PDB file of C-alpha atoms in Angstrom:
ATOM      1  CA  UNK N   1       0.000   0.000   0.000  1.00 57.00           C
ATOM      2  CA  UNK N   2       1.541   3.426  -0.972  1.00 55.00           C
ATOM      3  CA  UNK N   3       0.384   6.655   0.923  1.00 44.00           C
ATOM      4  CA  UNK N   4       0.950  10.090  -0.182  1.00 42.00           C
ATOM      5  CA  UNK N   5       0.100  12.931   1.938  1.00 40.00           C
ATOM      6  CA  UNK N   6       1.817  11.603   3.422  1.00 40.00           C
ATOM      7  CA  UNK N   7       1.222   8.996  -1.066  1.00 43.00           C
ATOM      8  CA  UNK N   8       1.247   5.043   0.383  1.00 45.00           C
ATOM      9  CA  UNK N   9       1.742   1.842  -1.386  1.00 55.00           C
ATOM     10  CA  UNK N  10      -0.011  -1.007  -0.345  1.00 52.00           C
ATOM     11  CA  UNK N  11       2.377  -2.200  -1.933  1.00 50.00           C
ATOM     12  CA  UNK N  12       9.534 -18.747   9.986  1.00 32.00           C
ATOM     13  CA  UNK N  13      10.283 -24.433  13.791  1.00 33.00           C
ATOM     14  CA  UNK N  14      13.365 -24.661  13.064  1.00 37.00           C
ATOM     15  CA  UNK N  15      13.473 -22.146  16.301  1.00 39.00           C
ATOM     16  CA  UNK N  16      14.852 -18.988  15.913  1.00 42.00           C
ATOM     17  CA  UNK N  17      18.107 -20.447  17.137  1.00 41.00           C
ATOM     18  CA  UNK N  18      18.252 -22.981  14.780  1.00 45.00           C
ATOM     19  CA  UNK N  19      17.712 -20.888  12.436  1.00 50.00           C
ATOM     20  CA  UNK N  20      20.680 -18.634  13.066  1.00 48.00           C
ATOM     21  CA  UNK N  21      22.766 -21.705  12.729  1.00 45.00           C
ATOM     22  CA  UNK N  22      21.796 -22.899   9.204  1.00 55.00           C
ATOM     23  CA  UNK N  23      23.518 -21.092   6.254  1.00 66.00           C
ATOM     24  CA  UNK N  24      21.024 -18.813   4.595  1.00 64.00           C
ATOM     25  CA  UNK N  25      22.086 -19.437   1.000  1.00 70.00           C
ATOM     26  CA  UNK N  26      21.336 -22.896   1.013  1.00 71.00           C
ATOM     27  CA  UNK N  27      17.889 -21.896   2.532  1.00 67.00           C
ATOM     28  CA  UNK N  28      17.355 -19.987  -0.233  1.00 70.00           C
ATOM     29  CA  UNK N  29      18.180 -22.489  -2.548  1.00 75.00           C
ATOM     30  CA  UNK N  30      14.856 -25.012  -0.913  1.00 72.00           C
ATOM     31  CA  UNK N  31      12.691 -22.163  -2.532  1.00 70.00           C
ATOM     32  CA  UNK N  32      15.245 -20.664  -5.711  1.00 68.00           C
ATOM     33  CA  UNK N  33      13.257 -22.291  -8.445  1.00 69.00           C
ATOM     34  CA  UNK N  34       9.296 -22.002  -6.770  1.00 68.00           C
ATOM     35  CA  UNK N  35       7.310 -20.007  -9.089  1.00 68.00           C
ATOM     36  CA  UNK N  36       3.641 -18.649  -9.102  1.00 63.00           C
ATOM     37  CA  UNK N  37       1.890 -17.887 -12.172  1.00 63.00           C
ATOM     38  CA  UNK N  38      -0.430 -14.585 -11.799  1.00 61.00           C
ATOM     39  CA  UNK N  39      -2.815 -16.949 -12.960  1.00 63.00           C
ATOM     40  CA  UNK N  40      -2.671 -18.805  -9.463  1.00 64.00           C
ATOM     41  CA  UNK N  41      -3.463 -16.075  -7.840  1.00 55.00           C
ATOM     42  CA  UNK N  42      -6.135 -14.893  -9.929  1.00 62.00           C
ATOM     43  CA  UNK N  43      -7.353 -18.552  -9.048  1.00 67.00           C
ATOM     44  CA  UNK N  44      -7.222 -18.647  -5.355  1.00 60.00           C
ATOM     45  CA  UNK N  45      -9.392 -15.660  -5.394  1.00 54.00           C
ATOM     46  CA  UNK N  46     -12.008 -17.247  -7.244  1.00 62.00           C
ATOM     47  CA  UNK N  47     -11.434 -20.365  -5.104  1.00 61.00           C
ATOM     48  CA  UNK N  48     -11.734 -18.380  -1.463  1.00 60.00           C
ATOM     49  CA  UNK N  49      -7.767 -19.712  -1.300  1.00 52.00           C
ATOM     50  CA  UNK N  50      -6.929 -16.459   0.120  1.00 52.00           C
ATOM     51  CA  UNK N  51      -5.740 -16.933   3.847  1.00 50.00           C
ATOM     52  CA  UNK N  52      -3.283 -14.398   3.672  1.00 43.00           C
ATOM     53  CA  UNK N  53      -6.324 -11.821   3.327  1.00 43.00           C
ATOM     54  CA  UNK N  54      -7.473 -10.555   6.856  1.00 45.00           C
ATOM     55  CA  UNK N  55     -11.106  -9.124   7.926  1.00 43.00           C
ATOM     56  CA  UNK N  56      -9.252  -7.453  10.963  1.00 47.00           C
ATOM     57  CA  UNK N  57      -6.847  -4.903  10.920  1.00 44.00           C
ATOM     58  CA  UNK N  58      -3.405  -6.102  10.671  1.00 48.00           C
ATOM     59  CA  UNK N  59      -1.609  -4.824  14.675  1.00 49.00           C
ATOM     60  CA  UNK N  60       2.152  -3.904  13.574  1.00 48.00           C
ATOM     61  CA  UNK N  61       4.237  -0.477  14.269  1.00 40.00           C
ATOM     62  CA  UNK N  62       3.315   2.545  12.340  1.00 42.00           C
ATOM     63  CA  UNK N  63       6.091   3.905  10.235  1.00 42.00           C
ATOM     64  CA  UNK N  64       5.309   7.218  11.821  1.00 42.00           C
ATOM     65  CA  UNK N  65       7.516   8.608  13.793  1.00 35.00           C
ATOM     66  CA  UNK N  66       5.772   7.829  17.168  1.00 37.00           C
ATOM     67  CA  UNK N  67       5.666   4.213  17.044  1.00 35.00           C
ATOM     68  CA  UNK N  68       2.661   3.888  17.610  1.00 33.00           C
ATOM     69  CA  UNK N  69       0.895   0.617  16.272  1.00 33.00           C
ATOM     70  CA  UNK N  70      -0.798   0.655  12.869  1.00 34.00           C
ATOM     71  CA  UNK N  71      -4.218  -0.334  13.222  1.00 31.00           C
ATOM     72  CA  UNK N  72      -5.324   1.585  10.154  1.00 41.00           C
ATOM     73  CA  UNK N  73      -6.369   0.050   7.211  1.00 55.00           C
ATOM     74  CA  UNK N  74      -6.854   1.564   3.518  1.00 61.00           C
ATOM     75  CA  UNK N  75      -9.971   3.032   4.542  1.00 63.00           C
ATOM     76  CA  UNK N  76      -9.074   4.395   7.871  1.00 66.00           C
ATOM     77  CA  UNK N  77      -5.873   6.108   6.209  1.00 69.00           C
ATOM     78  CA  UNK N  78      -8.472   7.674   3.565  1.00 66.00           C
ATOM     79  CA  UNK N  79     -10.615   9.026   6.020  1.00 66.00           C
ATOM     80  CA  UNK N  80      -7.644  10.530   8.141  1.00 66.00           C
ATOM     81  CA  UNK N  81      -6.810  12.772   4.894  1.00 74.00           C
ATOM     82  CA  UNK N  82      -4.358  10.823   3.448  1.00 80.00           C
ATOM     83  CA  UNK N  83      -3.945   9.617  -0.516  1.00 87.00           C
ATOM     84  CA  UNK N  84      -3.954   5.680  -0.559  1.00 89.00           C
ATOM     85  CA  UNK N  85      -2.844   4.142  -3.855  1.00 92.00           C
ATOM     86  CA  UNK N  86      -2.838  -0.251  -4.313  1.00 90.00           C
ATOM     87  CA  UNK N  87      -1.479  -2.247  -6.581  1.00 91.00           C
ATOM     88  CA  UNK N  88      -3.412  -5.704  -6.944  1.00 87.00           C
ATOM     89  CA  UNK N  89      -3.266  -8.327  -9.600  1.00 84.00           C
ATOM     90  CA  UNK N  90      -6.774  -9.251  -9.211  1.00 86.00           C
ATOM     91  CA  UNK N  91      -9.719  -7.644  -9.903  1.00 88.00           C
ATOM     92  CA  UNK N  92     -11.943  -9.960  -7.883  1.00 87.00           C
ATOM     93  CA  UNK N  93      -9.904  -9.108  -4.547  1.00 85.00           C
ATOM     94  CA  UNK N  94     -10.120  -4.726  -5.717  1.00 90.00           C
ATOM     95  CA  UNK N  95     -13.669  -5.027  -5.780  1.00 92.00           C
ATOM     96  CA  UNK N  96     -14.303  -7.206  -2.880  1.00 87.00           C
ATOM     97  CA  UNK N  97     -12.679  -4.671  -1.119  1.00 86.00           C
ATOM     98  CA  UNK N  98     -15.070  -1.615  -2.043  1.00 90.00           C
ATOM     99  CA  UNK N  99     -18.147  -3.995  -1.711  1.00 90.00           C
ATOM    100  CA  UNK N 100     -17.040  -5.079   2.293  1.00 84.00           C
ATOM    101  CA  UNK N 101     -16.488  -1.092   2.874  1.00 85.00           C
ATOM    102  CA  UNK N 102     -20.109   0.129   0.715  1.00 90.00           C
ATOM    103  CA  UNK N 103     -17.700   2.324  -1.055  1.00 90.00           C
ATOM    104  CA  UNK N 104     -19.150   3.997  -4.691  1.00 96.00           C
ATOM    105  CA  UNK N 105     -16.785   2.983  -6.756  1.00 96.00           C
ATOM    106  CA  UNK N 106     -15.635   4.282 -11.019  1.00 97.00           C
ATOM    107  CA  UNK N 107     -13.349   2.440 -12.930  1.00 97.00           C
ATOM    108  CA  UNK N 108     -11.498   2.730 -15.835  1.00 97.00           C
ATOM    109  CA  UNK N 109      -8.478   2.368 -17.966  1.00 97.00           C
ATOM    110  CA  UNK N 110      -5.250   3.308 -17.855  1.00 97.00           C
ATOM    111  CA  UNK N 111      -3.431   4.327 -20.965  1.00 94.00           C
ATOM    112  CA  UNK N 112       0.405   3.929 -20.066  1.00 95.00           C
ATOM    113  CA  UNK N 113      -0.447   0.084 -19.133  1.00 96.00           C
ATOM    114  CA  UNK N 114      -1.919  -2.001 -21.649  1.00 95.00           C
ATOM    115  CA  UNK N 115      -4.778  -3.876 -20.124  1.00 95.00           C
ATOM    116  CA  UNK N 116      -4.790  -2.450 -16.731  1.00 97.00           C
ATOM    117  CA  UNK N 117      -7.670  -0.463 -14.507  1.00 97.00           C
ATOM    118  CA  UNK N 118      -7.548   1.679 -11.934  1.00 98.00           C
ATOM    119  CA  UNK N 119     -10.937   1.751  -9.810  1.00 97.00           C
ATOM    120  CA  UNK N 120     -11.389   4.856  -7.189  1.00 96.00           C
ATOM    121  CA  UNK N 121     -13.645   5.864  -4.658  1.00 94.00           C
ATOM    122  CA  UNK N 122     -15.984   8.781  -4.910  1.00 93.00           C
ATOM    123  CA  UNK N 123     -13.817  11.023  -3.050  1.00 92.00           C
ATOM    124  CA  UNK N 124     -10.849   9.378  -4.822  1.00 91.00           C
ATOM    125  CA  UNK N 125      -8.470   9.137  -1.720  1.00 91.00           C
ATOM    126  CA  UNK N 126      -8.497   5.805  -2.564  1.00 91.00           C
ATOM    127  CA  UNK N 127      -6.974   4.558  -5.933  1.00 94.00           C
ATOM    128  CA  UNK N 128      -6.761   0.637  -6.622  1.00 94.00           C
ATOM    129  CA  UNK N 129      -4.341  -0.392 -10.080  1.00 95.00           C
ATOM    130  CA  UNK N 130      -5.506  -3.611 -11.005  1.00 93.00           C
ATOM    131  CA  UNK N 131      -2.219  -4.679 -13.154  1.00 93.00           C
ATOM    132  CA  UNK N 132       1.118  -6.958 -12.870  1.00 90.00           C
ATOM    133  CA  UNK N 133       2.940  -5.025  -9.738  1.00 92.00           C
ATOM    134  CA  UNK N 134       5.897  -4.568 -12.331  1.00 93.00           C
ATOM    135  CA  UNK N 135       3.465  -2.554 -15.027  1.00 94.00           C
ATOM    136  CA  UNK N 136       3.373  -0.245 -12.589  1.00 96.00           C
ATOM    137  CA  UNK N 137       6.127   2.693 -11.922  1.00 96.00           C
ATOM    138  CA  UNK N 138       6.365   6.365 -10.988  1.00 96.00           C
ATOM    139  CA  UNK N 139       5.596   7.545 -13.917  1.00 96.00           C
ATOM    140  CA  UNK N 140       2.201   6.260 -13.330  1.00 96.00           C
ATOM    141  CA  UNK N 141       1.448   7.442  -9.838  1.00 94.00           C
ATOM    142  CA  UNK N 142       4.442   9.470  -8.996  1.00 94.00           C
ATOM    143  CA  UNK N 143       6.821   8.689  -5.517  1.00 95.00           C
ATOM    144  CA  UNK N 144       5.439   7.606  -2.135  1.00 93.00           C
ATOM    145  CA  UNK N 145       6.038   9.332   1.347  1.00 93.00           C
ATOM    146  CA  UNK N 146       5.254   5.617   2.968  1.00 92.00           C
ATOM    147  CA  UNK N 147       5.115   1.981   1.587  1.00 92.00           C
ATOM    148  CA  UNK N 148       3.638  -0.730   3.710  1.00 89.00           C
ATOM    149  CA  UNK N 149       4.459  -4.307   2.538  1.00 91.00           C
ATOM    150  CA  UNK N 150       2.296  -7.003   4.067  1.00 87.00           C
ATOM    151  CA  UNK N 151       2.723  -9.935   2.157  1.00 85.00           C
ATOM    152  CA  UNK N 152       4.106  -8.770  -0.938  1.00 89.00           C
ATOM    153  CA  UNK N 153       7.704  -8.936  -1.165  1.00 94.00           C
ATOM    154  CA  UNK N 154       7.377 -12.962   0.734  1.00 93.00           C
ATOM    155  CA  UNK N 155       4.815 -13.610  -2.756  1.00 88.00           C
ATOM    156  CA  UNK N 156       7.145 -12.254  -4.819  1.00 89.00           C
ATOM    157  CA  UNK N 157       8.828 -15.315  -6.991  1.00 89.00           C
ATOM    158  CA  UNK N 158      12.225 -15.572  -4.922  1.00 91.00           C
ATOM    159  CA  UNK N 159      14.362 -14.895  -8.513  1.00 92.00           C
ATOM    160  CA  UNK N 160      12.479 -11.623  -9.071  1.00 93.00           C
ATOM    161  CA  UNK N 161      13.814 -10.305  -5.878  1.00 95.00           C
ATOM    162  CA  UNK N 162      16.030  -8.086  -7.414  1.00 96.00           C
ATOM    163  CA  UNK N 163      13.617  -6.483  -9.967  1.00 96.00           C
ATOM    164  CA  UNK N 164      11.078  -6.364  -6.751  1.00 96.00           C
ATOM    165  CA  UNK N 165      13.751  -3.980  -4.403  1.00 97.00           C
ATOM    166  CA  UNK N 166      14.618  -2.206  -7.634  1.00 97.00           C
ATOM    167  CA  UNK N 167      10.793  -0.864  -8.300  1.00 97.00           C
ATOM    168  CA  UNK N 168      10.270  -0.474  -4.567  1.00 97.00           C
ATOM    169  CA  UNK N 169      13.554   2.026  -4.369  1.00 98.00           C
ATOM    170  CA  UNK N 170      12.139   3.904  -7.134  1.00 97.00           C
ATOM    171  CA  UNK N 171       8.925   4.529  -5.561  1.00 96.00           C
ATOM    172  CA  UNK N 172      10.093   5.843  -2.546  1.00 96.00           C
ATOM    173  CA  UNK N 173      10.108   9.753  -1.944  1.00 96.00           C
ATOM    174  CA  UNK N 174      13.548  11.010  -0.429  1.00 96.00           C
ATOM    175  CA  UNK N 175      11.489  10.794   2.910  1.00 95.00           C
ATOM    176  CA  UNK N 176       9.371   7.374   2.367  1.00 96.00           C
ATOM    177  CA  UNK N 177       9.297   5.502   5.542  1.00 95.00           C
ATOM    178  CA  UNK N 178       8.859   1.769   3.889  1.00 96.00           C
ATOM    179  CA  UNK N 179       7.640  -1.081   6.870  1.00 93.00           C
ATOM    180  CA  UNK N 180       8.262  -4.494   5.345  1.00 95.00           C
ATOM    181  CA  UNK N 181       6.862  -7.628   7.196  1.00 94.00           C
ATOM    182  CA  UNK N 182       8.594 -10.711   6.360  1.00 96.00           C
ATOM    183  CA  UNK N 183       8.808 -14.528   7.515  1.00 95.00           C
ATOM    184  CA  UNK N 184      11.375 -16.750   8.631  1.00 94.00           C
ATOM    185  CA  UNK N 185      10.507 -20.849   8.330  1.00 93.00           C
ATOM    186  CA  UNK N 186      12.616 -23.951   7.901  1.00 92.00           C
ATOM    187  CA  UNK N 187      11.812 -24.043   3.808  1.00 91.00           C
ATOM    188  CA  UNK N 188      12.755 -27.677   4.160  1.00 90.00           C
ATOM    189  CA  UNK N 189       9.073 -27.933   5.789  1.00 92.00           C
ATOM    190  CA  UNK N 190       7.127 -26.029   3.595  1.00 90.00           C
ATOM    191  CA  UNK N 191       7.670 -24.381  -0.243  1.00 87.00           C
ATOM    192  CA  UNK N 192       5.934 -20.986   0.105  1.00 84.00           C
ATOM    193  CA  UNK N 193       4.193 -18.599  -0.840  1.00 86.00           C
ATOM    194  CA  UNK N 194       4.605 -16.968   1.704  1.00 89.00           C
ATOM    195  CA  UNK N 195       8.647 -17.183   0.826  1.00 91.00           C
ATOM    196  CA  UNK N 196      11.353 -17.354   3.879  1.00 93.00           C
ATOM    197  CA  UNK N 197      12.787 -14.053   3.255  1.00 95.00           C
ATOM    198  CA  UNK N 198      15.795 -14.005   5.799  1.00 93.00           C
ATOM    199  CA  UNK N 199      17.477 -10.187   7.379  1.00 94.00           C
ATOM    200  CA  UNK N 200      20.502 -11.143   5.600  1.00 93.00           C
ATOM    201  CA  UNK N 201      18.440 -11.255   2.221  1.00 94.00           C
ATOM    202  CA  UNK N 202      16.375  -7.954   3.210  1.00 97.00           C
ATOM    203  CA  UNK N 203      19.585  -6.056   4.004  1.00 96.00           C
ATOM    204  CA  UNK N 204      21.232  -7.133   0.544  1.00 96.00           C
ATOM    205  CA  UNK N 205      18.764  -5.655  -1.192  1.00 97.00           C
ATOM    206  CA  UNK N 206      18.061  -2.442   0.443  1.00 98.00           C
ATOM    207  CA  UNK N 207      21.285  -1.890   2.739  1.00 97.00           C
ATOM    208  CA  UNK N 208      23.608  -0.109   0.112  1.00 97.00           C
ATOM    209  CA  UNK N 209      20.742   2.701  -0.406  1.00 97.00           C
ATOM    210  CA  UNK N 210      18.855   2.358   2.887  1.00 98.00           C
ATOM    211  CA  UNK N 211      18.966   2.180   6.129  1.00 98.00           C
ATOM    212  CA  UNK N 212      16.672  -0.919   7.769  1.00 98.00           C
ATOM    213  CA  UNK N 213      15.875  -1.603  11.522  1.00 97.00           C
ATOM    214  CA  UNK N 214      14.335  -4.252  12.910  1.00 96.00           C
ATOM    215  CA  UNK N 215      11.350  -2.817  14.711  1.00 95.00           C
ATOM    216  CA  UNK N 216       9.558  -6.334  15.552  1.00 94.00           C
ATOM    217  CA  UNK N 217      10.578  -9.940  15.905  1.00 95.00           C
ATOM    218  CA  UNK N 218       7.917 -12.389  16.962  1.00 95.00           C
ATOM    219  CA  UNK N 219       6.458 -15.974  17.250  1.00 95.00           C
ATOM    220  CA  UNK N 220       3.662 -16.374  14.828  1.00 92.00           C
ATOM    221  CA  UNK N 221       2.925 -19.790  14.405  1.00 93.00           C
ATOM    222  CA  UNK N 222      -0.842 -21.042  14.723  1.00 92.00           C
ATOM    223  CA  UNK N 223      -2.725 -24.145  13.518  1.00 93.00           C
ATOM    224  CA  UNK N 224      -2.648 -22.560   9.217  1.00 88.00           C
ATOM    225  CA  UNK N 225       1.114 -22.460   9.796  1.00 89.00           C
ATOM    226  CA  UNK N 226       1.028 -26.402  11.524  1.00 94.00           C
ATOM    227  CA  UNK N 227      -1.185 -27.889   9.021  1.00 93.00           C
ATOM    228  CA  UNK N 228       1.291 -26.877   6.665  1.00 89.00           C
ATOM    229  CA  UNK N 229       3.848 -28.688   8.547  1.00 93.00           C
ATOM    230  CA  UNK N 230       5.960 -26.041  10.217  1.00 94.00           C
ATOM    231  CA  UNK N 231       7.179 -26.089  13.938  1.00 94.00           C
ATOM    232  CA  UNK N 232       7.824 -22.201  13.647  1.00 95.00           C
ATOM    233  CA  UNK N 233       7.285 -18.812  12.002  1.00 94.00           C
ATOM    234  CA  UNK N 234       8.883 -16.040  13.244  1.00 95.00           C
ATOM    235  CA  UNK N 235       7.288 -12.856  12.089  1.00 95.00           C
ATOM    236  CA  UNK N 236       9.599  -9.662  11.232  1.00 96.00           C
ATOM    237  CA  UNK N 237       8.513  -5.847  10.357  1.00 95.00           C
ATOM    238  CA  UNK N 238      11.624  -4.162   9.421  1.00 97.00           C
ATOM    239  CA  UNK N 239      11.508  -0.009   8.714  1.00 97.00           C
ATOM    240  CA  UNK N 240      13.202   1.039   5.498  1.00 98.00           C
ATOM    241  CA  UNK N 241      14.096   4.910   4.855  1.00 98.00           C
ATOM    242  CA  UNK N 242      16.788   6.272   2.403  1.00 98.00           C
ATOM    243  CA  UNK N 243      20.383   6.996   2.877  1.00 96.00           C
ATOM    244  CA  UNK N 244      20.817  11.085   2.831  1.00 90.00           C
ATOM    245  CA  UNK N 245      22.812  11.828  -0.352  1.00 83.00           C
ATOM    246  CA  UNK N 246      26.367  11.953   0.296  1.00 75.00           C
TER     247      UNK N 246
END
């Protein structure tokens, strides 16, 4: 989710000490070849597969200043003044989400990406690209003064990493405060999505432009996690901001 206006884009047991003593690139390799068609997940929304899609608001830090928790959601950051721009592959999921909030809704298309559609609310506050996330650019819907990534970089195809952090640092205003949840998860137990994404990975892709913290670090496991077969999943919201120019 990308808010402006701030502009924001809405854009694992192994135990944690286990996992600190495995070598992360051969973790990586369990999961180096998984791929998901868009396809798939144009399918699981059609198929209610979506378990990774909450009702409740999702309880991490804010990337304000204050720290204090962010239980806003798209709607709640519209109504506090602020511009809310999404970037979803499926058009099911965009307009599920205006018909659970009775928003009025207009859609149309949008001329620098063949095939895509961006659906608004009345007030427009709320803008919703229905497109491949790597259509989109700034050139679209200009730079971002916050980014928060729930469960978008971890369904990213591991090998388009690189192309992911790329179009995320290019989105990002010189003051964009980007929170980034990610998993960690023996990937011996379980294929993904949602990928392990480990701190080492997170930090080689931002690090040499940003600065990242570590705001939260926490057991998440419950019963979805064990049917799939895992014994942990350690839950991680890192905060992303730029590197002043040198």
């Amino acid at each position: 989710m990308l808010v402006s206006g701030a502009v924001w884009l809405l854009l694992s047991h192994v135990a944690a000490h286990s996992l600190a003593q495995r070598n992360f690139s051969s973790m990586l390799e369990q999961q180096a070849n998984r791929t998901m068609e868009l396809s798939e997940w144009e399918q699981r929304w059609q198929q209610h597969r979506t378990g990774f899609h909450q009702l409740e608001v999702h309880k991490r830090e804010s990337p304000g200043s204050d720290g204090r928790p962010l239980c806003l959601t798209r709607l709640r950051l519209a109504d506090l003044g602020h511009s809310v721009v999404g970037v979803e592959i499926s058009e099911m999921a965009i307009r599920q989400f205006f018909q659970e909030n009775n928003l009025t809704y207009n859609e149309e298309s949008v001329p620098s990406i063949p095939g895509a559609k961006l659906f608004q609310n009345t007030e427009k506050s709320i803008s919703l690209y229905q497109c491949d996330l790597f259509s989109f650019s700034s050139s679209v819907a200009g730079q971002f003064g916050a980014i928060w990534d729930r469960g978008s970089l971890v369904a990213i195809n591991p090998k388009d990493r690189d192309r992911y952090a790329a179009l995320i640092l290019s989105l990002m205003a010189a003051d964009c405060r980007y929170l980034l949840d990610t998993f960690l998860y023996n990937p011996d137990l379980y294929e993904g999505p949602p990928f392990f994404v480990p701190d080492e990975q997170v930090l080689g892709l931002f690090g040499s432009s940003c600065t990242v913290e570590l705001l939260q670090s926490e057991e998440a496991l419950n019963d979805k996690w064990r049917n799939w077969g895992l014994d942990s999943m350690i839950e991680n919201v890192h905060l992303i901001t730029l590197k002043a120019p040198k």
